[in-house]
PDB file of C-alpha atoms in Angstrom:
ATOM      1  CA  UNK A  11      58.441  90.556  30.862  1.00  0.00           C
ATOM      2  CA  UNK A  12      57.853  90.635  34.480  1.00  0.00           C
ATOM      3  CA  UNK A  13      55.712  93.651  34.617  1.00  0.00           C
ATOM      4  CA  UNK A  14      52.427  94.056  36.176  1.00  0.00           C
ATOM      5  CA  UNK A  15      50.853  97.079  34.690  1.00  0.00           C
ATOM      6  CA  UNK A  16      47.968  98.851  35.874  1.00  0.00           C
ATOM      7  CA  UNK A  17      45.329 101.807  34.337  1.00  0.00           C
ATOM      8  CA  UNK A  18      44.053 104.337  35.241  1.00  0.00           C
ATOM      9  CA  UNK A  19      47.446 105.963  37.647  1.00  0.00           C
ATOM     10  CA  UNK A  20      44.847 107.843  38.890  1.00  0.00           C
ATOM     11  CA  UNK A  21      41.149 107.962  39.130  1.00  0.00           C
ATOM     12  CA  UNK A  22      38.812 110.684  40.725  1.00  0.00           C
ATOM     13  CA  UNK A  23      35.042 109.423  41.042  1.00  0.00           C
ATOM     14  CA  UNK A  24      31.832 110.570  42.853  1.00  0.00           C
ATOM     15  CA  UNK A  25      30.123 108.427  44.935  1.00  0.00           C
ATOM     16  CA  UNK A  26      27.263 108.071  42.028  1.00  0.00           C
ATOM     17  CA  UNK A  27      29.876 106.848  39.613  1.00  0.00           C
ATOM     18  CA  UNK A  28      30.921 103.940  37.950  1.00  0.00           C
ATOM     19  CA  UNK A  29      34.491 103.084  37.212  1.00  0.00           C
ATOM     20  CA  UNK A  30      36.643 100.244  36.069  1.00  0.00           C
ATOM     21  CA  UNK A  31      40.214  99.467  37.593  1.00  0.00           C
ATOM     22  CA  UNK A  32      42.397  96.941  35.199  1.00  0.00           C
ATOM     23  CA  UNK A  33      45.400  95.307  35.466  1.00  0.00           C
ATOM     24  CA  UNK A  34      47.549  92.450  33.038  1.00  0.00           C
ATOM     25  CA  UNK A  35      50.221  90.686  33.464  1.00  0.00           C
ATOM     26  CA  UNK A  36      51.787  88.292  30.836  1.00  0.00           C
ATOM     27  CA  UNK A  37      53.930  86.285  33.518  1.00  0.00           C
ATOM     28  CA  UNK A  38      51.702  82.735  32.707  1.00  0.00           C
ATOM     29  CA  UNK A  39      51.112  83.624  36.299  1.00  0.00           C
ATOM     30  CA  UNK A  40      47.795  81.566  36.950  1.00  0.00           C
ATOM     31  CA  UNK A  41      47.001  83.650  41.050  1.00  0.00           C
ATOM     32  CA  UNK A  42      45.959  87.438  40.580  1.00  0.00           C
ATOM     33  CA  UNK A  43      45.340  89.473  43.120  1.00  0.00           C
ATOM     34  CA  UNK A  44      43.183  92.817  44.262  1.00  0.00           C
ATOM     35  CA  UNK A  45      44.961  94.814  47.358  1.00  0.00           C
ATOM     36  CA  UNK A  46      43.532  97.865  48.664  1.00  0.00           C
ATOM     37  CA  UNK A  47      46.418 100.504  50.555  1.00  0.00           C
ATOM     38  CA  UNK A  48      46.057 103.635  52.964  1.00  0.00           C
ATOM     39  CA  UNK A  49      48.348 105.971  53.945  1.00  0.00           C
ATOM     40  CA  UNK A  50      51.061 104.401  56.183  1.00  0.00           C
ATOM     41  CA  UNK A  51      49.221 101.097  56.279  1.00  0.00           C
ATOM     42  CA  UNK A  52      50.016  97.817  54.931  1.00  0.00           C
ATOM     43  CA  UNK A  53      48.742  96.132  51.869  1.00  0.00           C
ATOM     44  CA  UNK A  54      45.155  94.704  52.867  1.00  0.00           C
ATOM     45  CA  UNK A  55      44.282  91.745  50.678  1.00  0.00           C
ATOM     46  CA  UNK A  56      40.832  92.260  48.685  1.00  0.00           C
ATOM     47  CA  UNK A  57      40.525  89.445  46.580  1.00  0.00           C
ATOM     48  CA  UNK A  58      42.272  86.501  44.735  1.00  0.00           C
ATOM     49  CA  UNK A  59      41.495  85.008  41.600  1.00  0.00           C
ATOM     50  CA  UNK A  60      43.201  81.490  41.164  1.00  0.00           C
ATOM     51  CA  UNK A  61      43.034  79.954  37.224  1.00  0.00           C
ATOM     52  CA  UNK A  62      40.491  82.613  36.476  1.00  0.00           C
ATOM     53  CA  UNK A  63      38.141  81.363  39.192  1.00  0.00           C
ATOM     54  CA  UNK A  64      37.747  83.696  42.274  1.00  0.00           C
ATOM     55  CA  UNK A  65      39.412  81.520  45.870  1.00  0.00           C
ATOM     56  CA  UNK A  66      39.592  83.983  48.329  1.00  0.00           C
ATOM     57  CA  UNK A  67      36.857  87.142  48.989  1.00  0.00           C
ATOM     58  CA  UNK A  68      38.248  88.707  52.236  1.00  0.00           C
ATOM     59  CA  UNK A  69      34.560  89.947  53.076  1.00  0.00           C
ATOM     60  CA  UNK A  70      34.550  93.313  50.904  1.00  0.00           C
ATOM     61  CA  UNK A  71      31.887  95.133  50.284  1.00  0.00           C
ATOM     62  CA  UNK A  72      29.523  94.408  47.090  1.00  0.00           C
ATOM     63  CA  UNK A  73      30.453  97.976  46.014  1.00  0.00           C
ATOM     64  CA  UNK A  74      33.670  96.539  45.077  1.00  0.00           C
ATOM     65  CA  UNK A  75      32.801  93.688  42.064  1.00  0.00           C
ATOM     66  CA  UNK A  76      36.072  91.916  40.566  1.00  0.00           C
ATOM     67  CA  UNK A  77      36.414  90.118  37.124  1.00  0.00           C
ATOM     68  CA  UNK A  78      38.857  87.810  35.885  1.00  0.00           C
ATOM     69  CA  UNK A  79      38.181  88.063  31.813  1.00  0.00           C
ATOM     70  CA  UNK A  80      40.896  85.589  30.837  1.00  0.00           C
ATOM     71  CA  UNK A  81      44.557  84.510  32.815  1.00  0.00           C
ATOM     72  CA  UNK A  82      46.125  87.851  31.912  1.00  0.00           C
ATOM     73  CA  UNK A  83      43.442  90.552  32.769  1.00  0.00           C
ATOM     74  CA  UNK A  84      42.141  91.642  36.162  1.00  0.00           C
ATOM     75  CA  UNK A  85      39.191  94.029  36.772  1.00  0.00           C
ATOM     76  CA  UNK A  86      37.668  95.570  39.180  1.00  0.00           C
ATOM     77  CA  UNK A  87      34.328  97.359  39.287  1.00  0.00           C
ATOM     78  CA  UNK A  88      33.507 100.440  41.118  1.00  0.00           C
ATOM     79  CA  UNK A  89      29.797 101.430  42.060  1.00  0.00           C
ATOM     80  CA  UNK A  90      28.647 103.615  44.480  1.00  0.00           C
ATOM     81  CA  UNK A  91      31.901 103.651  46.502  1.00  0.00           C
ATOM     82  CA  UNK A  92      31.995 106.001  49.522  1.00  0.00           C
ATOM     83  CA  UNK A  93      34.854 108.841  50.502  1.00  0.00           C
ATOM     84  CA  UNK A  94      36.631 106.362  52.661  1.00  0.00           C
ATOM     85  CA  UNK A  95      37.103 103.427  49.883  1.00  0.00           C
ATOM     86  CA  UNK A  96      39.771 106.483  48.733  1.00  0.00           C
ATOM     87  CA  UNK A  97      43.320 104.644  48.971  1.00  0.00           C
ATOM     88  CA  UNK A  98      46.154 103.303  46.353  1.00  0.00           C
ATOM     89  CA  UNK A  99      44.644 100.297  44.738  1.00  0.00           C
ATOM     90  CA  UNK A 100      47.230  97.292  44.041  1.00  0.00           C
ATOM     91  CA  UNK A 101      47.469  94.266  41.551  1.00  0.00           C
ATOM     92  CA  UNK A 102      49.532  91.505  41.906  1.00  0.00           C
ATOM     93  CA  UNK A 103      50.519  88.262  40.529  1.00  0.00           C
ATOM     94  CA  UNK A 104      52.346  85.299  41.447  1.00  0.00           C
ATOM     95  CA  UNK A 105      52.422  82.039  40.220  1.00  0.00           C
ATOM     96  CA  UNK A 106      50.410  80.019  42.364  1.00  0.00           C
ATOM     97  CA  UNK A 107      48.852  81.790  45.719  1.00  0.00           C
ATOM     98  CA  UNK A 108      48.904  78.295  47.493  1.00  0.00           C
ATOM     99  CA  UNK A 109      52.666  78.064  47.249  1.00  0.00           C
ATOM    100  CA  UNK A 110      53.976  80.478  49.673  1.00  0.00           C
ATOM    101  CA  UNK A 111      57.038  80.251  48.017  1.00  0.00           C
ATOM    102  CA  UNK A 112      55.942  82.416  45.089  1.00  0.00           C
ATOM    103  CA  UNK A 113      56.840  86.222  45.480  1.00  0.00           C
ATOM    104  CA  UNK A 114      54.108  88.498  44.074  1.00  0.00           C
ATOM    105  CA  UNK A 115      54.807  91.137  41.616  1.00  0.00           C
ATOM    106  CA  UNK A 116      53.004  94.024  42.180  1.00  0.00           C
ATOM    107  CA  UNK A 117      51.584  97.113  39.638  1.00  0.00           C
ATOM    108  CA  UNK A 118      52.099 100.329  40.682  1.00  0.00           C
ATOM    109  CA  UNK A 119      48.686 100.736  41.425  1.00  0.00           C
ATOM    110  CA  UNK A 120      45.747 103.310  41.017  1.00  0.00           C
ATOM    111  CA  UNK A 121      45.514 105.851  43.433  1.00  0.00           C
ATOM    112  CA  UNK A 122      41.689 106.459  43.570  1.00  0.00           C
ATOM    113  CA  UNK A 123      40.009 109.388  45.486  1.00  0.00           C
ATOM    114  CA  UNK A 124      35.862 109.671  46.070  1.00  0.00           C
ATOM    115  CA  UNK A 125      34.576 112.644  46.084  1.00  0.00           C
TER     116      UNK A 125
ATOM    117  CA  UNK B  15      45.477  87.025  69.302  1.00  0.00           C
ATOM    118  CA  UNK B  16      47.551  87.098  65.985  1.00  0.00           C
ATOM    119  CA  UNK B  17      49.767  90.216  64.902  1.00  0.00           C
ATOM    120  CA  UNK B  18      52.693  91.442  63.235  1.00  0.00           C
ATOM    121  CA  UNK B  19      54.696  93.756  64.665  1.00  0.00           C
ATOM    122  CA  UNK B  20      57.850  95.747  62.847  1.00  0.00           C
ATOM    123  CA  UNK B  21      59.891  98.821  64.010  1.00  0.00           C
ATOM    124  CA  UNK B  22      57.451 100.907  65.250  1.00  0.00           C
ATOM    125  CA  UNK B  23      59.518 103.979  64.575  1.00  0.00           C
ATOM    126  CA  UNK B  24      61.465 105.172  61.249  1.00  0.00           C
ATOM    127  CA  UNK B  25      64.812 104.144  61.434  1.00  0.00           C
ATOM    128  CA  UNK B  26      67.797 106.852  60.563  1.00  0.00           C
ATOM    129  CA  UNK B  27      70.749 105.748  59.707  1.00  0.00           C
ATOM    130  CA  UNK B  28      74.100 106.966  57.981  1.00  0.00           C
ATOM    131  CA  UNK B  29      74.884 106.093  55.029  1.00  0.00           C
ATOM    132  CA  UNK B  30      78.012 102.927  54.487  1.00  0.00           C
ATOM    133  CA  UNK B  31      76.126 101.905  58.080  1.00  0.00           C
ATOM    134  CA  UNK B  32      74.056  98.669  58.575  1.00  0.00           C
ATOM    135  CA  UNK B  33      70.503  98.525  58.381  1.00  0.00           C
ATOM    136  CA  UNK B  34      68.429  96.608  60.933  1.00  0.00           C
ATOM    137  CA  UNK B  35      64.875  96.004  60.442  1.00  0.00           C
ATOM    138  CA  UNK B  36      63.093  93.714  62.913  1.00  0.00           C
ATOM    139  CA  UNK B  37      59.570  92.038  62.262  1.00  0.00           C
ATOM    140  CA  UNK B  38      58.094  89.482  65.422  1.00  0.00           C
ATOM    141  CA  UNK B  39      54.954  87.368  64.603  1.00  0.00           C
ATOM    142  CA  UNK B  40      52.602  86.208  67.518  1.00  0.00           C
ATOM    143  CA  UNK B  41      50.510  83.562  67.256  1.00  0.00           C
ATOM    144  CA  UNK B  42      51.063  82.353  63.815  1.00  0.00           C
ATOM    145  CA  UNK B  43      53.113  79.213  62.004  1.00  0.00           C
ATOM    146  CA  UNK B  44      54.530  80.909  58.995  1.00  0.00           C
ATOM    147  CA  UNK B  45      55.720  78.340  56.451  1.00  0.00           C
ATOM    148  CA  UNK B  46      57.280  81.097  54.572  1.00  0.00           C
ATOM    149  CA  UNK B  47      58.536  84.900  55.006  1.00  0.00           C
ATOM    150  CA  UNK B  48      59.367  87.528  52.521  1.00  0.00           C
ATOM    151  CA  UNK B  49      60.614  90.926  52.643  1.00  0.00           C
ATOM    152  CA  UNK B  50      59.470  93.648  49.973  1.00  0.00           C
ATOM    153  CA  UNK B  51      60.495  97.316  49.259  1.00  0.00           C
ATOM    154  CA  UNK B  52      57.886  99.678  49.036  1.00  0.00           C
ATOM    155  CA  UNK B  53      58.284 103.266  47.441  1.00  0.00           C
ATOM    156  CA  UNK B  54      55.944 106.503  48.124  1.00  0.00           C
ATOM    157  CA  UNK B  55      53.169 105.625  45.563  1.00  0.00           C
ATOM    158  CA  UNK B  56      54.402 102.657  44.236  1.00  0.00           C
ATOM    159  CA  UNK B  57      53.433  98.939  44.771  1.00  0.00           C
ATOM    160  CA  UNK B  58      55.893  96.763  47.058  1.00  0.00           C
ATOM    161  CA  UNK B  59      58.697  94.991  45.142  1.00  0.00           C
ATOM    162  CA  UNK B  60      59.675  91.472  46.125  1.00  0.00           C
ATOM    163  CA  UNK B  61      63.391  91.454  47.859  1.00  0.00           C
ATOM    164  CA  UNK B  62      64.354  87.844  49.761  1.00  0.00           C
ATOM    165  CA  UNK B  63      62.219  84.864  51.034  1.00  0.00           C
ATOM    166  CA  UNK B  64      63.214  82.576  53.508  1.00  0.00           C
ATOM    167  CA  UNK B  65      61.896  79.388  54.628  1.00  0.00           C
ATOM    168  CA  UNK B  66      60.746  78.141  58.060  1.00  0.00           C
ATOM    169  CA  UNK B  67      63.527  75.355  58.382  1.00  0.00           C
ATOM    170  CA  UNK B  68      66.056  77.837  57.045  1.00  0.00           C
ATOM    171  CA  UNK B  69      68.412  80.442  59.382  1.00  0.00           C
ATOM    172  CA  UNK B  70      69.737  82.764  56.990  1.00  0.00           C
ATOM    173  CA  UNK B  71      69.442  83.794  53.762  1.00  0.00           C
ATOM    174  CA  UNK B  72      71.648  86.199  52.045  1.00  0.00           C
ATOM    175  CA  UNK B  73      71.341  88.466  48.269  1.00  0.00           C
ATOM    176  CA  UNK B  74      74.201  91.030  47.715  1.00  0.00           C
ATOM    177  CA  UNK B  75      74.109  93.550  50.442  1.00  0.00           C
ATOM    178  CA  UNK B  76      70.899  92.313  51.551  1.00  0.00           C
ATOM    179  CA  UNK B  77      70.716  89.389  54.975  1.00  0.00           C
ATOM    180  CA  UNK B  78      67.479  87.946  56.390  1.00  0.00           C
ATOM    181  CA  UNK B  79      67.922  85.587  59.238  1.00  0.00           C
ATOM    182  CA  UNK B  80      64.659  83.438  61.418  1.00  0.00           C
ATOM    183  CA  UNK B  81      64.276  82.288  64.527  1.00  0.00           C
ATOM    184  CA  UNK B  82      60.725  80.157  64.501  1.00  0.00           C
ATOM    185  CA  UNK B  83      61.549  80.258  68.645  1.00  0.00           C
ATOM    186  CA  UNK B  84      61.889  83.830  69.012  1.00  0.00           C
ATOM    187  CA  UNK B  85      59.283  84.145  66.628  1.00  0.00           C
ATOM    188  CA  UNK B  86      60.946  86.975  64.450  1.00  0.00           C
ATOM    189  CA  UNK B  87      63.096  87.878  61.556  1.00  0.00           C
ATOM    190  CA  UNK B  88      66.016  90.163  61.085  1.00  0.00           C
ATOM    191  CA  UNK B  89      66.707  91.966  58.062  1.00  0.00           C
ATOM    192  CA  UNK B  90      70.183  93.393  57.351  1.00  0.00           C
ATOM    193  CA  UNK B  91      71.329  96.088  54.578  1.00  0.00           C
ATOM    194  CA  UNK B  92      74.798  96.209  55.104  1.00  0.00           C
ATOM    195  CA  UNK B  93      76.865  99.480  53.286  1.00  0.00           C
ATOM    196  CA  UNK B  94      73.479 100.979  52.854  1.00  0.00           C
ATOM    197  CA  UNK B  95      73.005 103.849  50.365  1.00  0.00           C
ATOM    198  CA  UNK B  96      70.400 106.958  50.591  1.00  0.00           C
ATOM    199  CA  UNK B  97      68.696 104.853  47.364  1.00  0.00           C
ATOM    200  CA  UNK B  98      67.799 101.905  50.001  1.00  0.00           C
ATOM    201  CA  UNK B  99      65.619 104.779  51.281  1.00  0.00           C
ATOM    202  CA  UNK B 100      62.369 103.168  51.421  1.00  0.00           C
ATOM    203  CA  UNK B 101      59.693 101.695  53.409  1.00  0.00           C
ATOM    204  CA  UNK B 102      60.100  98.170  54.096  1.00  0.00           C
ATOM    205  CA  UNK B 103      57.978  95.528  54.796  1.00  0.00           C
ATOM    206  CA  UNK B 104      57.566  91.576  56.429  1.00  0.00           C
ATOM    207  CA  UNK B 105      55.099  89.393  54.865  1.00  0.00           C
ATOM    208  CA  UNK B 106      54.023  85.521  56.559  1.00  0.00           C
ATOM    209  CA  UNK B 107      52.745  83.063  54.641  1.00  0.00           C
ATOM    210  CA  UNK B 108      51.296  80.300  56.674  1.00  0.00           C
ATOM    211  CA  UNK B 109      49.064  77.268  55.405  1.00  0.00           C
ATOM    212  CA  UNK B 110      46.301  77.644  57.804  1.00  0.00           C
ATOM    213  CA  UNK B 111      45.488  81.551  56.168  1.00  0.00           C
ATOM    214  CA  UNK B 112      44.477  80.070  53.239  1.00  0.00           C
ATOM    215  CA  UNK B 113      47.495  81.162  51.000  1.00  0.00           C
ATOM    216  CA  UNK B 114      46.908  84.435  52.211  1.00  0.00           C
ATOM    217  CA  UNK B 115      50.320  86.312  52.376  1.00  0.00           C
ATOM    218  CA  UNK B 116      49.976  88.864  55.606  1.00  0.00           C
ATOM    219  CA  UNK B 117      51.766  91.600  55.327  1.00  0.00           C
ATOM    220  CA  UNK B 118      53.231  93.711  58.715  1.00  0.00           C
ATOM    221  CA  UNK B 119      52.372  97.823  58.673  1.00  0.00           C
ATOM    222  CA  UNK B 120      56.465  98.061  57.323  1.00  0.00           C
ATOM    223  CA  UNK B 121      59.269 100.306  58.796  1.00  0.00           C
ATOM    224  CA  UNK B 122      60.898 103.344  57.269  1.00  0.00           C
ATOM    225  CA  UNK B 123      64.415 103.436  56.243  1.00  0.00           C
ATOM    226  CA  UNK B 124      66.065 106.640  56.096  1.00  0.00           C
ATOM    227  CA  UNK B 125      69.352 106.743  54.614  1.00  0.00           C
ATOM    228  CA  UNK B 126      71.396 109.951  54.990  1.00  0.00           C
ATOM    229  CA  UNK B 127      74.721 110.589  52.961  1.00  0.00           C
TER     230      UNK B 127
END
């Protein structure tokens, strides 16, 4: 199984709210991975988790609070996000983020709008 | 300063033509490159990697070729299809980023039968 799956497809929240992205993959991949996306834009790297422990933070807001329950599951936690944290939200997984040999599979992501 | 730069246009081609995507790095020492597909509203899937000591590496229709001196990479769809429609996009990984893979703002193919 080499799927990445993500929930919710879609998510519409006010800026009061509190929501919960989540993602699994069942690869034995041990690096996970948040990405956030805007229109025409490139993937911009959130956060990684590496054997459940979190090795990169790439400065983002505390708004944004990921969770790494166990080597399959991803989370991340939405609090008091604003209208321009609206984008398509990406999970990924590879085997090892410090081997830049490792492709990353990808979920097809949330797309999450603020209101 | 450091960037990644691919066609800055979409490219339009006709179908059974080649495809040629260009991405040029400045200012960084990728160890690795990778290509991935990305469709409208999905999440990018993996294509070809190629290593910093390698020229060329080829997968079915698909060709990636770097040059470390000229700093870029070439990617070739050869008999392309209107299904290779799709935004494509260059990714460096490079030791000193951490593990970070760094991913350029992608160019998009347009395929017409």
């Amino acid at each position: 199984d080499t799927e990445v799956t993500q929930t919710p497809k879609h998510l519409v929240m006010g800026m009061t709210n509190k929501k919960s992205l989540k993602c699994e993959q069942h690869m034995g991949h041990r690096a996970m991975y948040w990405y956030k996306q805007k229109a025409k834009k490139p993937p911009e790297l959130m956060f990684v988790y590496s054997y459940e422990k979190l090795s990169i933070n790439e400065s983002v807001p505390s708004r944004f609070s990921p969770e790494c329950p166990n080597s399959s599951l991803l989370n991340l936690h939405l609090h008091a996000l604003q209208p321009e944290d609206s984008a398509l939200y990406l999970c990924a997984s590879s085997q090892d983020y410090r081997q830049g040999q490792d492709e990353q599979y990808f979920g097809p992501g949330t797309r999450l709008t603020v209101t | 300063s450091q960037k990644i730069e691919q066609n800055s246009e979409a490219l339009n081609i006709q179908e059974g033509k080649t495809a040629t995507l260009t991405c040029n790095y400045t200012n960084y020492s990728p160890a690795y490159l990778q290509w991935y597909r990305q469709d409208p509203g999905r999440g990018p899937v993996f294509l070809l990697l190629i290593r910093e000591n390698e020229k060329e590496k080829r997968k079915e229709r698909l060709k990636v070729t770097f040059d470390t001196t000229l700093k870029q990479s070439l990617f070739h769809i050869t008999a392309s299809q209107p299904a290779d429609s799709a935004t494509y996009l260059c990714a460096l990984w490079t030791y000193n980023q951490g593990g970070k893979l760094i991913f350029g703002q992608g160019t998009e193919l347009s395929v017409k039968p």
